[in-house]
Coordinates of C-alpha atoms in Angstrom, one line a residue:
M1 CA 0.0 0.0 0.0
L2 CA 1.5 3.3 -1.1
D3 CA 1.0 6.3 1.2
M4 CA 1.2 9.3 -1.2
T5 CA 1.0 11.8 1.6
K6 CA 4.5 11.0 2.7
G7 CA 8.0 11.1 1.1
L8 CA 8.9 12.7 -2.2
V9 CA 5.9 13.5 -4.3
L10 CA 7.5 12.7 -7.7
R11 CA 8.7 9.3 -6.5
S12 CA 5.2 8.5 -5.2
L13 CA 3.6 9.6 -8.4
L14 CA 6.0 7.5 -10.5
M15 CA 5.6 4.4 -8.3
F16 CA 1.8 4.7 -8.7
S17 CA 1.6 5.8 -12.3
I18 CA 4.0 3.3 -14.0
P19 CA 2.0 0.2 -13.1
A20 CA -1.2 2.1 -14.1
L21 CA 0.3 3.1 -17.5
I22 CA 1.4 -0.5 -18.1
G23 CA -2.2 -1.6 -17.2
N24 CA -3.6 0.8 -19.8
V25 CA -1.4 -0.8 -22.4
L26 CA -2.4 -4.3 -21.4
N27 CA -6.1 -3.3 -21.6
Q28 CA -5.7 -2.9 -25.3
V29 CA -4.6 -6.6 -25.5
Y30 CA -8.3 -7.6 -25.0
S31 CA -9.4 -6.1 -28.4
L32 CA -6.2 -7.1 -30.1
T33 CA -6.7 -10.7 -29.0
D34 CA -10.3 -10.8 -30.2
S35 CA -9.3 -9.3 -33.5
I36 CA -6.3 -11.6 -34.1
I37 CA -8.0 -14.9 -33.1
V38 CA -11.3 -14.1 -34.8
G39 CA -9.7 -12.8 -38.0
R40 CA -7.3 -15.7 -38.4
I41 CA -9.6 -18.5 -37.4
L42 CA -13.1 -17.4 -38.5
G43 CA -12.2 -15.1 -41.4
M44 CA -12.8 -11.5 -42.5
E45 CA -16.5 -11.5 -42.2
A46 CA -16.3 -12.5 -38.6
L47 CA -13.7 -9.9 -38.0
A48 CA -16.0 -7.3 -39.6
A49 CA -18.7 -8.4 -37.1
V50 CA -16.4 -7.6 -34.2
G51 CA -15.4 -4.3 -35.8
C52 CA -19.0 -3.2 -36.4
T53 CA -19.9 -3.6 -32.7
M54 CA -16.7 -2.0 -31.3
P55 CA -18.1 1.6 -31.0
I56 CA -21.1 0.2 -29.1
V57 CA -18.9 -1.9 -26.9
L58 CA -16.6 1.1 -26.2
L59 CA -19.7 3.2 -25.3
A60 CA -20.8 0.6 -22.8
A61 CA -17.2 0.3 -21.4
S62 CA -17.0 4.1 -21.1
L63 CA -20.2 4.0 -18.9
M64 CA -18.6 1.4 -16.7
I65 CA -15.3 3.3 -16.5
G66 CA -17.3 6.5 -15.5
V67 CA -19.0 4.6 -12.7
N68 CA -15.7 3.2 -11.5
M69 CA -14.0 6.6 -11.6
A70 CA -16.6 7.9 -9.2
V71 CA -16.1 4.8 -7.0
S72 CA -12.3 5.4 -7.0
I73 CA -12.8 9.0 -5.9
L74 CA -15.0 8.0 -3.0
L75 CA -12.7 5.2 -1.9
S76 CA -9.7 7.5 -2.1
Q77 CA -11.4 10.1 0.0
A78 CA -12.3 7.5 2.7
Y79 CA -8.8 6.1 2.7
G80 CA -7.2 9.5 2.8
K81 CA -9.3 10.3 5.9
G82 CA -8.0 7.0 7.5
D83 CA -11.7 6.0 8.0
M84 CA -11.6 2.3 7.1
A85 CA -15.2 1.7 8.2
L86 CA -16.3 4.4 5.7
L87 CA -14.1 2.8 3.1
R88 CA -15.7 -0.6 3.7
R89 CA -19.2 0.8 3.5
T90 CA -18.5 2.7 0.4
F91 CA -17.0 -0.4 -1.2
A92 CA -20.0 -2.5 -0.3
N93 CA -22.5 0.0 -1.6
S94 CA -20.5 0.5 -4.8
L95 CA -20.9 -3.2 -5.5
Y96 CA -24.7 -2.7 -5.2
V97 CA -24.6 0.3 -7.6
G98 CA -22.4 -1.8 -10.0
L99 CA -24.9 -4.7 -9.8
A100 CA -27.8 -2.3 -10.6
A101 CA -25.9 -0.8 -13.5
A102 CA -25.0 -4.2 -14.9
I103 CA -28.7 -5.3 -14.8
I104 CA -29.8 -2.1 -16.6
M105 CA -27.1 -2.6 -19.2
A106 CA -27.9 -6.3 -19.7
V107 CA -31.7 -5.7 -20.2
G108 CA -31.4 -2.5 -22.1
G109 CA -28.5 -3.7 -24.2
N110 CA -30.2 -6.9 -25.3
L111 CA -33.4 -5.0 -26.2
L112 CA -31.7 -2.3 -28.1
A113 CA -28.9 -4.3 -29.7
E114 CA -30.7 -5.2 -32.9
P115 CA -32.4 -1.8 -33.5
V116 CA -29.1 0.0 -33.0
L117 CA -27.2 -2.2 -35.3
R118 CA -29.9 -1.8 -37.9
L119 CA -29.8 2.0 -37.4
L120 CA -26.0 2.0 -37.9
G121 CA -26.5 0.2 -41.3
T122 CA -24.6 -2.9 -40.3
P123 CA -24.1 -5.1 -43.4
E124 CA -26.3 -8.2 -43.6
G125 CA -23.2 -10.6 -43.9
P126 CA -21.7 -10.0 -40.5
F127 CA -25.0 -8.9 -38.9
P128 CA -25.9 -12.2 -37.1
D129 CA -22.4 -12.5 -35.6
A130 CA -22.3 -8.9 -34.6
L131 CA -25.7 -9.2 -32.9
A132 CA -24.5 -12.3 -31.0
Y133 CA -21.2 -10.7 -30.0
I134 CA -22.8 -7.5 -28.7
R135 CA -25.6 -9.4 -26.8
V136 CA -23.0 -11.5 -25.0
N137 CA -21.1 -8.3 -24.0
F138 CA -24.2 -6.7 -22.5
T139 CA -25.4 -10.0 -20.8
T140 CA -22.1 -10.3 -19.1
A141 CA -21.7 -6.6 -18.1
F142 CA -21.4 -7.5 -14.5
C143 CA -18.0 -9.2 -15.1
P144 CA -16.1 -6.1 -16.2
L145 CA -18.1 -3.9 -13.8
F146 CA -17.1 -5.9 -10.7
Y147 CA -13.6 -6.3 -12.0
F148 CA -13.3 -2.5 -12.4
I149 CA -14.7 -1.8 -8.9
L150 CA -12.1 -4.1 -7.4
S151 CA -9.4 -2.4 -9.4
C152 CA -10.7 0.9 -8.0
A153 CA -10.4 -0.5 -4.5
Y154 CA -6.7 -1.2 -5.0
R155 CA -6.0 2.1 -6.7
G156 CA -8.0 4.0 -4.1
M157 CA -5.6 2.6 -1.5
G158 CA -2.6 3.6 -3.6
D159 CA -1.8 0.0 -4.7
S160 CA -1.6 0.1 -8.5
R161 CA 0.9 -2.8 -8.6
T162 CA -1.5 -5.5 -7.3
D163 CA -4.1 -4.1 -9.7
L164 CA -1.6 -4.7 -12.5
Y165 CA -1.0 -8.3 -11.4
C166 CA -4.8 -8.9 -11.5
L167 CA -4.9 -7.4 -15.0
M168 CA -2.1 -9.7 -16.1
V169 CA -4.2 -12.7 -14.9
S170 CA -7.2 -11.4 -16.9
V171 CA -5.2 -10.8 -20.1
G172 CA -3.5 -14.2 -19.9
A173 CA -6.8 -16.0 -19.2
N174 CA -8.4 -14.1 -22.1
I175 CA -5.8 -15.2 -24.6
F176 CA -6.2 -18.9 -23.5
L177 CA -10.0 -18.8 -23.4
D178 CA -10.3 -17.0 -26.7
Y179 CA -8.4 -19.7 -28.4
L180 CA -10.2 -22.5 -26.5
F181 CA -13.8 -21.1 -27.2
V182 CA -13.2 -20.0 -30.8
A183 CA -10.7 -22.5 -32.2
E184 CA -11.3 -25.6 -30.2
L185 CA -14.9 -25.5 -29.2
G186 CA -16.2 -23.6 -32.3
W187 CA -18.3 -21.1 -30.5
G188 CA -17.8 -18.5 -33.2
V189 CA -17.6 -14.8 -32.7
A190 CA -19.8 -15.0 -29.6
G191 CA -17.1 -17.3 -28.1
S192 CA -14.7 -14.4 -28.2
A193 CA -17.1 -12.3 -26.1
W194 CA -17.7 -15.2 -23.6
A195 CA -13.9 -15.6 -23.3
T196 CA -13.4 -12.0 -22.4
A197 CA -16.2 -12.1 -19.8
A198 CA -14.9 -15.3 -18.3
A199 CA -11.4 -13.9 -18.0
Q200 CA -12.6 -10.8 -16.3
L201 CA -14.7 -12.8 -13.9
M202 CA -11.7 -15.0 -13.1
S203 CA -9.6 -11.9 -12.5
A204 CA -12.4 -10.4 -10.2
V205 CA -12.4 -13.6 -8.1
F206 CA -8.6 -13.5 -7.9
A207 CA -8.6 -9.8 -7.0
T208 CA -11.3 -10.4 -4.3
I209 CA -9.3 -13.1 -2.6
L210 CA -6.0 -11.2 -2.8
L211 CA -7.7 -8.0 -1.5
F212 CA -9.1 -9.6 1.6
V213 CA -5.9 -11.6 2.3
K214 CA -3.5 -8.7 1.7
Y215 CA -5.6 -6.0 3.4
P216 CA -7.5 -7.6 6.3
E217 CA -8.7 -4.1 7.4
I218 CA -11.0 -4.0 4.4
R219 CA -12.8 -7.2 5.4
F220 CA -16.5 -6.4 6.0
Q221 CA -17.6 -6.2 9.6
K222 CA -21.1 -7.1 10.9
G223 CA -23.8 -5.0 9.3
E224 CA -21.5 -3.3 6.8
L225 CA -22.7 -5.3 3.8
R226 CA -26.2 -3.9 4.3
P227 CA -27.3 -1.4 1.6
N228 CA -27.2 2.1 3.0
P229 CA -29.7 4.4 1.2
A230 CA -27.7 7.6 1.8
M231 CA -24.5 6.0 0.7
L232 CA -26.2 4.5 -2.4
R233 CA -27.4 8.0 -3.3
N234 CA -24.0 9.4 -2.8
V235 CA -22.3 6.8 -5.0
T236 CA -25.0 7.2 -7.7
K237 CA -24.9 11.0 -7.5
M238 CA -21.1 10.9 -8.1
A239 CA -21.2 8.2 -10.7
A240 CA -24.0 9.3 -13.0
P241 CA -22.5 12.6 -14.3
I242 CA -19.0 11.1 -14.8
A243 CA -20.4 8.0 -16.6
L244 CA -22.5 10.2 -18.9
Q245 CA -19.6 12.5 -19.6
C246 CA -17.4 9.5 -20.6
A247 CA -20.3 8.1 -22.7
F248 CA -20.8 11.3 -24.6
G249 CA -17.1 11.2 -25.6
N250 CA -17.7 7.9 -27.4
L251 CA -20.9 8.9 -29.2
G252 CA -18.8 10.3 -32.0
N253 CA -17.4 6.8 -32.7
I254 CA -21.0 5.4 -33.1
V255 CA -21.8 8.3 -35.5
A256 CA -18.6 7.6 -37.5
Q257 CA -19.4 3.9 -37.6
G258 CA -22.8 4.6 -39.0
A259 CA -21.3 6.9 -41.7
V260 CA -18.7 4.3 -42.6
N261 CA -21.4 1.6 -43.0
A262 CA -23.5 3.9 -45.1
F263 CA -20.5 4.7 -47.3
V264 CA -19.6 1.0 -47.7
A265 CA -23.3 0.2 -48.6
L266 CA -23.3 3.0 -51.2
M267 CA -20.0 1.9 -52.8
N268 CA -21.2 -1.7 -52.9
G269 CA -24.4 -0.6 -54.6
A270 CA -22.5 1.5 -57.1
M271 CA -20.2 -1.3 -57.9
K272 CA -23.1 -3.7 -58.4
G273 CA -24.7 -1.1 -60.7
V274 CA -21.5 -0.7 -62.8
S275 CA -21.1 -4.5 -63.0
S276 CA -24.7 -4.9 -64.2
A277 CA -24.3 -2.2 -66.8
F278 CA -21.0 -3.7 -68.0
N279 CA -22.6 -7.1 -68.3
A280 CA -25.6 -5.6 -70.2
V281 CA -23.3 -3.9 -72.7
R282 CA -21.1 -6.9 -73.1
E283 CA -23.9 -9.5 -73.6
P284 CA -24.9 -8.4 -77.1
L285 CA -21.2 -8.4 -78.2
R286 CA -20.8 -12.1 -77.5

């Protein structure tokens, strides 16, 4: 646990920031793994299905990150005060807020997935795989949400190194499970989404065990796991605007994806028209 209120500020910042920066790089391995394995094993149409959904997946991820940024702020404040009881209660109620957000995303995402993909003009070829991929992502939203909340607990206490170790477990499991589900079990594009969710869940379990073993002071005391209405409001009040701000930053990606899909459809239509005209001219010459 790093106490950033003592010692040289620059040294403390570097010790905290370097593992966090490495973690940000490792987070990109998730999408790279999906793209590489899906593209090589299932082909270009399957890769296109993953690509079509990426702006929507990133939008959902930005909402989760916004929620967890708020959780990290509240946990950091409690830890900075040295009030471990407040930290435990905040952590417990953050889990309830995360669960509620995951349920809303799972229900809303599954209901809106098909209309949104249609609205974006997703090509018919990759459409079934894209729909399956995005529905799995929304159904398993609780996996990354809980993983992010546990990550916030570590960072809130100044421990970005252990958070990095948990991320390494998740990335390694994702690579193995991606290959297992897609290449060996033949689950298709949806298997890639299931692999990512399973890897994040495994990392969340690992992070939970490590958190309570390494920091016994954060183990919940009697009554602290009970939902606290005032604290739930406080977490939600902090999380909602940050999550929306992060989400609005990714709306441009969805608009851009819709424009790209429309352009591709237009070009395909133009090419088919040119090909038909060429064949019509060539036919009498035979």
